[in-house]
PDB file of C-alpha atoms in Angstrom:
ATOM      1  CA  VAL A 210      46.396   7.096 -25.610  1.00 41.00           C
ATOM      2  CA  LEU A 211      44.272   8.379 -28.490  1.00 44.00           C
ATOM      3  CA  GLN A 212      45.458  11.079 -30.918  1.00 43.00           C
ATOM      4  CA  SER A 213      43.188  13.619 -29.204  1.00 47.00           C
ATOM      5  CA  GLY A 214      45.166  13.151 -25.983  1.00 48.00           C
ATOM      6  CA  LYS A 215      42.402  11.336 -24.140  1.00 48.00           C
ATOM      7  CA  LYS A 216      43.108   7.974 -22.609  1.00 49.00           C
ATOM      8  CA  HIS A 217      41.215   5.052 -24.072  1.00 50.00           C
ATOM      9  CA  GLN A 218      38.087   4.223 -22.054  1.00 51.00           C
ATOM     10  CA  ARG A 219      38.308   0.753 -20.566  1.00 54.00           C
ATOM     11  CA  ARG A 220      35.521  -1.811 -20.501  1.00 60.00           C
ATOM     12  CA  LEU A 221      33.046  -0.953 -17.752  1.00 65.00           C
ATOM     13  CA  SER A 222      32.398  -3.985 -15.546  1.00 68.00           C
ATOM     14  CA  SER A 223      31.117  -2.346 -12.347  1.00 75.00           C
ATOM     15  CA  SER A 224      27.441  -1.535 -11.903  1.00 76.00           C
ATOM     16  CA  VAL A 225      28.428   1.794 -10.327  1.00 80.00           C
ATOM     17  CA  TRP A 226      28.970   3.314 -13.777  1.00 82.00           C
ATOM     18  CA  ALA A 227      25.208   3.324 -14.332  1.00 82.00           C
ATOM     19  CA  ASN A 228      25.164   6.352 -12.000  1.00 83.00           C
ATOM     20  CA  TYR A 229      27.765   8.371 -13.928  1.00 86.00           C
ATOM     21  CA  ASP A 230      28.315  10.007 -17.315  1.00 86.00           C
ATOM     22  CA  PHE A 231      31.770  10.466 -18.886  1.00 85.00           C
ATOM     23  CA  LEU A 232      32.793  13.972 -19.904  1.00 86.00           C
ATOM     24  CA  ASP A 233      34.072  14.599 -23.430  1.00 83.00           C
ATOM     25  CA  GLU A 234      37.168  16.430 -22.257  1.00 82.00           C
ATOM     26  CA  PRO A 235      39.844  15.009 -19.877  1.00 83.00           C
ATOM     27  CA  ASN A 236      41.073  16.925 -16.851  1.00 82.00           C
ATOM     28  CA  LYS A 237      44.341  18.892 -16.779  1.00 82.00           C
ATOM     29  CA  ASP A 238      46.274  15.673 -16.137  1.00 80.00           C
ATOM     30  CA  GLY A 239      44.717  13.985 -19.152  1.00 82.00           C
ATOM     31  CA  ASN A 240      42.614  11.569 -17.110  1.00 83.00           C
ATOM     32  CA  LEU A 241      39.052  10.565 -17.856  1.00 85.00           C
ATOM     33  CA  VAL A 242      36.424  12.430 -15.845  1.00 87.00           C
ATOM     34  CA  CYS A 243      32.960  11.184 -14.910  1.00 89.00           C
ATOM     35  CA  LYS A 244      30.003  13.166 -13.567  1.00 89.00           C
ATOM     36  CA  CYS A 245      27.260  12.005 -11.186  1.00 89.00           C
ATOM     37  CA  LYS A 246      23.931  11.878 -13.021  1.00 85.00           C
ATOM     38  CA  ARG A 247      22.081  13.268 -10.005  1.00 82.00           C
ATOM     39  CA  CYS A 248      24.126  16.006  -8.374  1.00 85.00           C
ATOM     40  CA  GLY A 249      26.671  16.716 -11.136  1.00 85.00           C
ATOM     41  CA  ILE A 250      29.817  16.304  -9.003  1.00 87.00           C
ATOM     42  CA  THR A 251      32.860  15.085 -10.989  1.00 88.00           C
ATOM     43  CA  TYR A 252      35.398  12.355 -10.190  1.00 86.00           C
ATOM     44  CA  ASN A 253      38.597  11.053 -11.720  1.00 84.00           C
ATOM     45  CA  ALA A 254      37.619   7.978 -13.747  1.00 81.00           C
ATOM     46  CA  ASN A 255      41.150   6.684 -14.173  1.00 78.00           C
ATOM     47  CA  SER A 256      41.268   2.912 -13.771  1.00 72.00           C
ATOM     48  CA  LYS A 257      44.086   3.030 -11.220  1.00 74.00           C
ATOM     49  CA  ASN A 258      41.840   4.923  -8.797  1.00 73.00           C
ATOM     50  CA  GLY A 259      39.303   2.129  -8.593  1.00 77.00           C
ATOM     51  CA  THR A 260      35.586   2.643  -7.920  1.00 83.00           C
ATOM     52  CA  ARG A 261      35.529   2.870  -4.107  1.00 83.00           C
ATOM     53  CA  ASN A 262      35.007   6.655  -4.070  1.00 84.00           C
ATOM     54  CA  LEU A 263      32.330   6.382  -6.737  1.00 86.00           C
ATOM     55  CA  ILE A 264      30.388   3.743  -4.781  1.00 84.00           C
ATOM     56  CA  ARG A 265      30.664   5.775  -1.579  1.00 84.00           C
ATOM     57  CA  HIS A 266      29.275   8.851  -3.326  1.00 85.00           C
ATOM     58  CA  VAL A 267      26.311   6.948  -4.799  1.00 82.00           C
ATOM     59  CA  LYS A 268      25.342   5.743  -1.309  1.00 80.00           C
ATOM     60  CA  ASN A 269      25.616   9.242   0.200  1.00 81.00           C
ATOM     61  CA  CYS A 270      24.470  11.409  -2.720  1.00 80.00           C
ATOM     62  CA  LYS A 271      21.963  14.014  -1.513  1.00 73.00           C
ATOM     63  CA  MET A 272      19.975  13.673  -4.729  1.00 72.00           C
ATOM     64  CA  ARG A 273      19.590   9.910  -4.351  1.00 66.00           C
ATOM     65  CA  THR A 274      16.010   8.618  -4.256  1.00 58.00           C
ATOM     66  CA  PHE A 275      14.877   6.049  -1.684  1.00 49.00           C
ATOM     67  CA  ARG A 276      13.959   3.413  -4.231  1.00 49.00           C
ATOM     68  CA  ASP A 277      17.081   3.447  -6.374  1.00 52.00           C
ATOM     69  CA  VAL A 278      17.622   0.398  -8.587  1.00 50.00           C
ATOM     70  CA  CYS A 279      21.288   1.225  -9.072  1.00 53.00           C
ATOM     71  CA  GLN A 280      21.736   1.424  -5.309  1.00 52.00           C
ATOM     72  CA  MET A 281      20.252  -2.049  -4.989  1.00 50.00           C
ATOM     73  CA  LEU A 282      22.740  -3.335  -7.541  1.00 49.00           C
ATOM     74  CA  LEU A 283      25.579  -1.935  -5.420  1.00 52.00           C
ATOM     75  CA  SER A 284      24.450  -3.838  -2.329  1.00 52.00           C
ATOM     76  CA  LYS A 285      26.413  -6.846  -1.123  1.00 50.00           C
ATOM     77  CA  PRO A 286      25.768 -10.111  -3.000  1.00 50.00           C
ATOM     78  CA  THR A 287      24.592 -11.739   0.231  1.00 45.00           C
ATOM     79  CA  SER A 288      21.743  -9.260   0.664  1.00 47.00           C
ATOM     80  CA  SER A 289      18.508  -9.843  -1.195  1.00 49.00           C
ATOM     81  CA  LEU A 290      15.864  -7.535  -2.549  1.00 48.00           C
ATOM     82  CA  GLU A 291      13.361  -8.960  -0.080  1.00 48.00           C
ATOM     83  CA  LEU A 292      15.448  -7.744   2.874  1.00 49.00           C
ATOM     84  CA  ARG A 293      15.317  -4.194   1.504  1.00 52.00           C
ATOM     85  CA  MET A 294      11.530  -4.198   1.097  1.00 55.00           C
ATOM     86  CA  PRO A 295       8.953  -3.630   3.880  1.00 64.00           C
ATOM     87  CA  LYS A 296       7.941  -6.753   5.765  1.00 75.00           C
ATOM     88  CA  PHE A 297       4.835  -8.437   4.402  1.00 75.00           C
ATOM     89  CA  ASP A 298       1.919  -8.124   6.827  1.00 81.00           C
ATOM     90  CA  ALA A 299      -0.628 -10.847   6.088  1.00 81.00           C
ATOM     91  CA  ASP A 300      -3.281  -9.320   8.366  1.00 84.00           C
ATOM     92  CA  GLU A 301      -3.030  -5.919   6.691  1.00 86.00           C
ATOM     93  CA  PHE A 302      -3.209  -7.558   3.270  1.00 87.00           C
ATOM     94  CA  ARG A 303      -6.408  -9.407   4.212  1.00 89.00           C
ATOM     95  CA  GLU A 304      -7.849  -6.146   5.538  1.00 90.00           C
ATOM     96  CA  LEU A 305      -7.150  -4.425   2.213  1.00 91.00           C
ATOM     97  CA  LEU A 306      -8.550  -7.400   0.308  1.00 92.00           C
ATOM     98  CA  ALA A 307     -11.791  -7.364   2.321  1.00 93.00           C
ATOM     99  CA  ALA A 308     -12.188  -3.608   1.812  1.00 92.00           C
ATOM    100  CA  ALA A 309     -11.645  -4.006  -1.948  1.00 93.00           C
ATOM    101  CA  ILE A 310     -14.330  -6.713  -2.173  1.00 94.00           C
ATOM    102  CA  VAL A 311     -16.836  -4.465  -0.384  1.00 93.00           C
ATOM    103  CA  ARG A 312     -15.947  -1.335  -2.344  1.00 92.00           C
ATOM    104  CA  HIS A 313     -16.154  -2.990  -5.773  1.00 94.00           C
ATOM    105  CA  ASP A 314     -19.090  -5.289  -4.946  1.00 94.00           C
ATOM    106  CA  LEU A 315     -17.106  -8.462  -5.684  1.00 95.00           C
ATOM    107  CA  PRO A 316     -18.271 -11.965  -4.716  1.00 95.00           C
ATOM    108  CA  PHE A 317     -16.605 -13.699  -1.792  1.00 95.00           C
ATOM    109  CA  GLN A 318     -15.525 -16.380  -4.263  1.00 94.00           C
ATOM    110  CA  PHE A 319     -13.165 -13.794  -5.788  1.00 94.00           C
ATOM    111  CA  VAL A 320     -10.379 -14.920  -3.424  1.00 93.00           C
ATOM    112  CA  GLU A 321     -10.672 -18.501  -4.696  1.00 93.00           C
ATOM    113  CA  TYR A 322     -10.170 -17.700  -8.386  1.00 93.00           C
ATOM    114  CA  ASP A 323      -7.053 -19.518  -9.624  1.00 91.00           C
ATOM    115  CA  GLY A 324      -5.821 -16.479 -11.552  1.00 91.00           C
ATOM    116  CA  ILE A 325      -6.169 -14.212  -8.529  1.00 91.00           C
ATOM    117  CA  LYS A 326      -4.333 -16.672  -6.257  1.00 89.00           C
ATOM    118  CA  LYS A 327      -1.483 -16.892  -8.768  1.00 88.00           C
ATOM    119  CA  CYS A 328      -1.235 -13.096  -8.906  1.00 88.00           C
ATOM    120  CA  PHE A 329      -1.077 -12.843  -5.110  1.00 87.00           C
ATOM    121  CA  SER A 330       1.535 -15.601  -4.898  1.00 84.00           C
ATOM    122  CA  TYR A 331       3.627 -13.860  -7.524  1.00 84.00           C
ATOM    123  CA  LEU A 332       3.534 -10.572  -5.609  1.00 81.00           C
ATOM    124  CA  HIS A 333       4.731 -12.230  -2.420  1.00 79.00           C
ATOM    125  CA  PRO A 334       5.618 -15.886  -1.796  1.00 76.00           C
ATOM    126  CA  ASP A 335       4.490 -15.644   1.847  1.00 75.00           C
ATOM    127  CA  PHE A 336       0.884 -15.033   0.838  1.00 79.00           C
ATOM    128  CA  LYS A 337      -1.465 -17.714   2.146  1.00 83.00           C
ATOM    129  CA  SER A 338      -4.637 -18.052   0.102  1.00 86.00           C
ATOM    130  CA  VAL A 339      -7.933 -17.726   1.975  1.00 90.00           C
ATOM    131  CA  THR A 340     -11.361 -19.189   1.345  1.00 93.00           C
ATOM    132  CA  ARG A 341     -14.622 -17.392   0.705  1.00 93.00           C
ATOM    133  CA  ASN A 342     -15.767 -18.190   4.257  1.00 94.00           C
ATOM    134  CA  THR A 343     -12.619 -16.651   5.725  1.00 93.00           C
ATOM    135  CA  ILE A 344     -12.961 -13.423   3.756  1.00 94.00           C
ATOM    136  CA  LYS A 345     -16.662 -13.300   4.673  1.00 94.00           C
ATOM    137  CA  ALA A 346     -15.724 -13.515   8.354  1.00 94.00           C
ATOM    138  CA  ASP A 347     -13.134 -10.753   7.835  1.00 93.00           C
ATOM    139  CA  ILE A 348     -15.762  -8.491   6.264  1.00 94.00           C
ATOM    140  CA  LEU A 349     -18.206  -9.106   9.112  1.00 94.00           C
ATOM    141  CA  LYS A 350     -15.469  -8.201  11.617  1.00 92.00           C
ATOM    142  CA  MET A 351     -14.737  -5.041   9.654  1.00 92.00           C
ATOM    143  CA  TYR A 352     -18.472  -4.181   9.636  1.00 91.00           C
ATOM    144  CA  LYS A 353     -18.825  -4.667  13.400  1.00 91.00           C
ATOM    145  CA  ARG A 354     -15.713  -2.577  14.076  1.00 91.00           C
ATOM    146  CA  ASP A 355     -16.865   0.279  11.841  1.00 90.00           C
ATOM    147  CA  LYS A 356     -20.379   0.073  13.263  1.00 89.00           C
ATOM    148  CA  GLU A 357     -19.061   0.508  16.796  1.00 89.00           C
ATOM    149  CA  LYS A 358     -16.967   3.467  15.638  1.00 89.00           C
ATOM    150  CA  MET A 359     -20.061   5.006  14.037  1.00 88.00           C
ATOM    151  CA  ARG A 360     -22.041   4.502  17.254  1.00 87.00           C
ATOM    152  CA  VAL A 361     -19.339   6.432  19.149  1.00 86.00           C
ATOM    153  CA  ASP A 362     -19.313   9.201  16.530  1.00 87.00           C
ATOM    154  CA  LEU A 363     -23.103   9.589  16.682  1.00 86.00           C
ATOM    155  CA  GLY A 364     -22.944   9.708  20.474  1.00 84.00           C
ATOM    156  CA  GLU A 365     -20.490  12.611  20.284  1.00 85.00           C
ATOM    157  CA  VAL A 366     -22.716  14.734  18.028  1.00 87.00           C
ATOM    158  CA  SER A 367     -23.529  17.863  20.038  1.00 85.00           C
ATOM    159  CA  GLY A 368     -26.490  18.926  17.893  1.00 84.00           C
ATOM    160  CA  ARG A 369     -29.560  17.199  16.558  1.00 83.00           C
ATOM    161  CA  ILE A 370     -29.560  14.157  14.277  1.00 85.00           C
ATOM    162  CA  SER A 371     -32.137  14.161  11.484  1.00 86.00           C
ATOM    163  CA  LEU A 372     -33.373  10.868  10.107  1.00 85.00           C
ATOM    164  CA  THR A 373     -34.790   9.831   6.743  1.00 86.00           C
ATOM    165  CA  SER A 374     -36.125   6.405   5.858  1.00 84.00           C
ATOM    166  CA  ASP A 375     -37.510   4.575   2.886  1.00 85.00           C
ATOM    167  CA  CYS A 376     -39.283   1.266   2.549  1.00 82.00           C
ATOM    168  CA  TRP A 377     -39.894  -0.642  -0.659  1.00 83.00           C
ATOM    169  CA  THR A 378     -40.497  -4.099  -2.099  1.00 84.00           C
ATOM    170  CA  SER A 379     -38.066  -5.756  -4.503  1.00 86.00           C
ATOM    171  CA  ILE A 380     -39.018  -7.643  -7.666  1.00 88.00           C
ATOM    172  CA  THR A 381     -38.767 -10.832  -5.595  1.00 87.00           C
ATOM    173  CA  THR A 382     -41.447  -9.386  -3.255  1.00 86.00           C
ATOM    174  CA  ASP A 383     -38.954  -9.032  -0.392  1.00 89.00           C
ATOM    175  CA  GLY A 384     -39.365  -5.882   1.657  1.00 89.00           C
ATOM    176  CA  TYR A 385     -36.421  -3.649   2.684  1.00 91.00           C
ATOM    177  CA  ILE A 386     -36.012  -0.516   4.726  1.00 89.00           C
ATOM    178  CA  SER A 387     -33.172   1.993   4.881  1.00 90.00           C
ATOM    179  CA  LEU A 388     -32.471   4.485   7.647  1.00 90.00           C
ATOM    180  CA  THR A 389     -30.129   7.441   7.085  1.00 92.00           C
ATOM    181  CA  ALA A 390     -28.756   9.855   9.690  1.00 91.00           C
ATOM    182  CA  HIS A 391     -27.981  13.477   8.796  1.00 92.00           C
ATOM    183  CA  TYR A 392     -26.062  15.719  11.180  1.00 91.00           C
ATOM    184  CA  VAL A 393     -23.558  18.574  11.404  1.00 91.00           C
ATOM    185  CA  ASP A 394     -20.213  17.513  12.885  1.00 87.00           C
ATOM    186  CA  LYS A 395     -17.899  19.536  15.138  1.00 85.00           C
ATOM    187  CA  TYR A 396     -16.277  21.081  12.056  1.00 87.00           C
ATOM    188  CA  TRP A 397     -19.660  22.365  10.853  1.00 90.00           C
ATOM    189  CA  CYS A 398     -19.720  19.958   7.934  1.00 91.00           C
ATOM    190  CA  LEU A 399     -22.962  18.243   6.954  1.00 93.00           C
ATOM    191  CA  GLN A 400     -22.596  14.478   7.257  1.00 92.00           C
ATOM    192  CA  LYS A 401     -24.815  11.685   5.946  1.00 93.00           C
ATOM    193  CA  ARG A 402     -24.535   8.065   7.079  1.00 91.00           C
ATOM    194  CA  ILE A 403     -26.665   5.053   6.174  1.00 91.00           C
ATOM    195  CA  ILE A 404     -27.020   3.466   9.596  1.00 90.00           C
ATOM    196  CA  ASN A 405     -29.357   0.620   8.582  1.00 90.00           C
ATOM    197  CA  PHE A 406     -30.270  -1.262   5.442  1.00 90.00           C
ATOM    198  CA  CYS A 407     -32.157  -4.388   6.322  1.00 88.00           C
ATOM    199  CA  PHE A 408     -34.952  -6.797   5.512  1.00 90.00           C
ATOM    200  CA  MET A 409     -38.447  -5.591   6.390  1.00 87.00           C
ATOM    201  CA  ALA A 410     -40.925  -8.393   6.846  1.00 84.00           C
ATOM    202  CA  PRO A 411     -44.588  -7.735   5.989  1.00 81.00           C
ATOM    203  CA  PRO A 412     -46.969  -6.234   6.765  1.00 79.00           C
ATOM    204  CA  HIS A 413     -45.717  -2.694   6.040  1.00 74.00           C
ATOM    205  CA  THR A 414     -48.318  -1.046   8.227  1.00 75.00           C
ATOM    206  CA  GLY A 415     -47.797   2.132  10.201  1.00 71.00           C
ATOM    207  CA  VAL A 416     -47.582   0.325  13.553  1.00 75.00           C
ATOM    208  CA  HIS A 417     -45.175  -2.250  12.200  1.00 77.00           C
ATOM    209  CA  LEU A 418     -42.994   0.475  10.626  1.00 80.00           C
ATOM    210  CA  SER A 419     -42.980   2.398  13.885  1.00 78.00           C
ATOM    211  CA  ASP A 420     -41.921  -0.612  15.962  1.00 81.00           C
ATOM    212  CA  HIS A 421     -39.221  -1.638  13.487  1.00 82.00           C
ATOM    213  CA  VAL A 422     -37.665   1.839  13.098  1.00 83.00           C
ATOM    214  CA  PHE A 423     -37.745   2.415  16.850  1.00 81.00           C
ATOM    215  CA  SER A 424     -35.871  -0.862  17.402  1.00 83.00           C
ATOM    216  CA  LEU A 425     -33.239   0.346  14.927  1.00 84.00           C
ATOM    217  CA  LEU A 426     -32.924   3.668  16.748  1.00 82.00           C
ATOM    218  CA  LYS A 427     -32.500   1.881  20.085  1.00 81.00           C
ATOM    219  CA  GLU A 428     -29.709  -0.161  18.521  1.00 83.00           C
ATOM    220  CA  TRP A 429     -27.897   3.119  17.806  1.00 84.00           C
ATOM    221  CA  CYS A 430     -28.914   4.672  21.144  1.00 78.00           C
ATOM    222  CA  LEU A 431     -30.849   7.411  19.315  1.00 74.00           C
ATOM    223  CA  GLN A 432     -34.198   6.992  21.069  1.00 60.00           C
ATOM    224  CA  LYS A 433     -35.195   9.331  24.430  1.00 51.00           C
ATOM    225  CA  ASP A 434     -42.916   9.158   3.570  1.00 44.00           C
ATOM    226  CA  ASN A 435     -46.341   9.286   2.019  1.00 40.00           C
ATOM    227  CA  ALA A 436     -48.718   6.521   2.123  1.00 45.00           C
ATOM    228  CA  SER A 437     -51.175   6.544   5.005  1.00 46.00           C
ATOM    229  CA  SER A 438     -48.976   3.935   6.730  1.00 50.00           C
ATOM    230  CA  ASN A 439     -46.213   6.505   6.925  1.00 56.00           C
ATOM    231  CA  ASP A 440     -48.534   8.952   8.679  1.00 58.00           C
ATOM    232  CA  VAL A 441     -49.451   6.349  11.308  1.00 60.00           C
ATOM    233  CA  PHE A 442     -45.812   5.341  11.610  1.00 62.00           C
ATOM    234  CA  ALA A 443     -44.714   8.953  12.217  1.00 63.00           C
ATOM    235  CA  GLU A 444     -47.484   9.599  14.746  1.00 64.00           C
ATOM    236  CA  ASN A 445     -46.666   6.469  16.748  1.00 65.00           C
ATOM    237  CA  LEU A 446     -42.963   7.222  16.728  1.00 65.00           C
ATOM    238  CA  ARG A 447     -43.421  10.863  17.727  1.00 66.00           C
ATOM    239  CA  GLY A 448     -44.090  10.003  21.363  1.00 64.00           C
ATOM    240  CA  GLU A 449     -40.959   7.868  21.644  1.00 62.00           C
ATOM    241  CA  LEU A 450     -38.409  10.525  20.616  1.00 66.00           C
ATOM    242  CA  ASP A 451     -37.101  13.792  22.013  1.00 66.00           C
ATOM    243  CA  LEU A 452     -38.034  16.171  19.193  1.00 68.00           C
ATOM    244  CA  VAL A 453     -37.653  19.916  18.600  1.00 69.00           C
ATOM    245  CA  CYS A 454     -40.776  22.148  18.557  1.00 72.00           C
ATOM    246  CA  GLU A 455     -42.734  19.294  20.134  1.00 67.00           C
ATOM    247  CA  GLY A 456     -42.515  17.328  16.897  1.00 68.00           C
ATOM    248  CA  ASP A 457     -44.346  19.860  14.703  1.00 65.00           C
ATOM    249  CA  PHE A 458     -41.725  19.406  11.959  1.00 63.00           C
ATOM    250  CA  PHE A 459     -41.045  15.725  12.540  1.00 67.00           C
ATOM    251  CA  HIS A 460     -42.687  14.254   9.449  1.00 62.00           C
ATOM    252  CA  VAL A 461     -41.771  15.673   6.018  1.00 59.00           C
ATOM    253  CA  ARG A 462     -43.983  14.043   3.443  1.00 61.00           C
ATOM    254  CA  CYS A 463     -42.383  12.160   0.531  1.00 64.00           C
ATOM    255  CA  CYS A 464     -42.776  13.715  -2.911  1.00 63.00           C
ATOM    256  CA  ALA A 465     -42.530  10.303  -4.583  1.00 61.00           C
ATOM    257  CA  HIS A 466     -45.537   8.980  -2.693  1.00 60.00           C
ATOM    258  CA  ILE A 467     -47.489  12.184  -3.274  1.00 55.00           C
TER     259      ILE A 467
END
């Protein structure tokens, strides 16, 4: 017993004490008192009382967070941290990896980098590395699944779907065409979706443009700019589609070409 009347604090060997603070003043019986760091409830910290009540309170404390390091330390020695974590889902991980590669425009070879494979293995030992061909196949599956979902969404549009397209030649003389759908969804929100971005073989004549765009529209079940080719293309396509006002407002000329 110290001169102040407080009992000498013993060496703390249990991990439960990380959840408690000792009060400066003893209780009326002269025993040490500890206070829960979360809810503030006090307990007798006398050594003869043991730590059973303290451990029970930590497990049942209303202010305890789900991911509590101290709570993990109080678990039985036979239990491991892995058993307390969510089960690793390899398929979901590959789905997230494929989406990240698409979103950040990464090469397929990204999954074969030694540093990346070491990082994944460190995060979870059950991770099985994949090749660039495997992740490419995963991305193609993801594309086909999302494309089918988009086809269903476009089929459920109650109003009209407006289309814009552009065709250009790259510095390698390869031609490309994009086709974008604009529509108002059931929540009255304007939506814009690129439904095609593909190679466009020459020649880029009006008839060829018309045939190519119409084949793209048929692919999406949507059938029934300002060079002169675009005028021919629009005129040929006009008779293939169900248009408002008999197609009077079908072709809006492109300011860039003008």
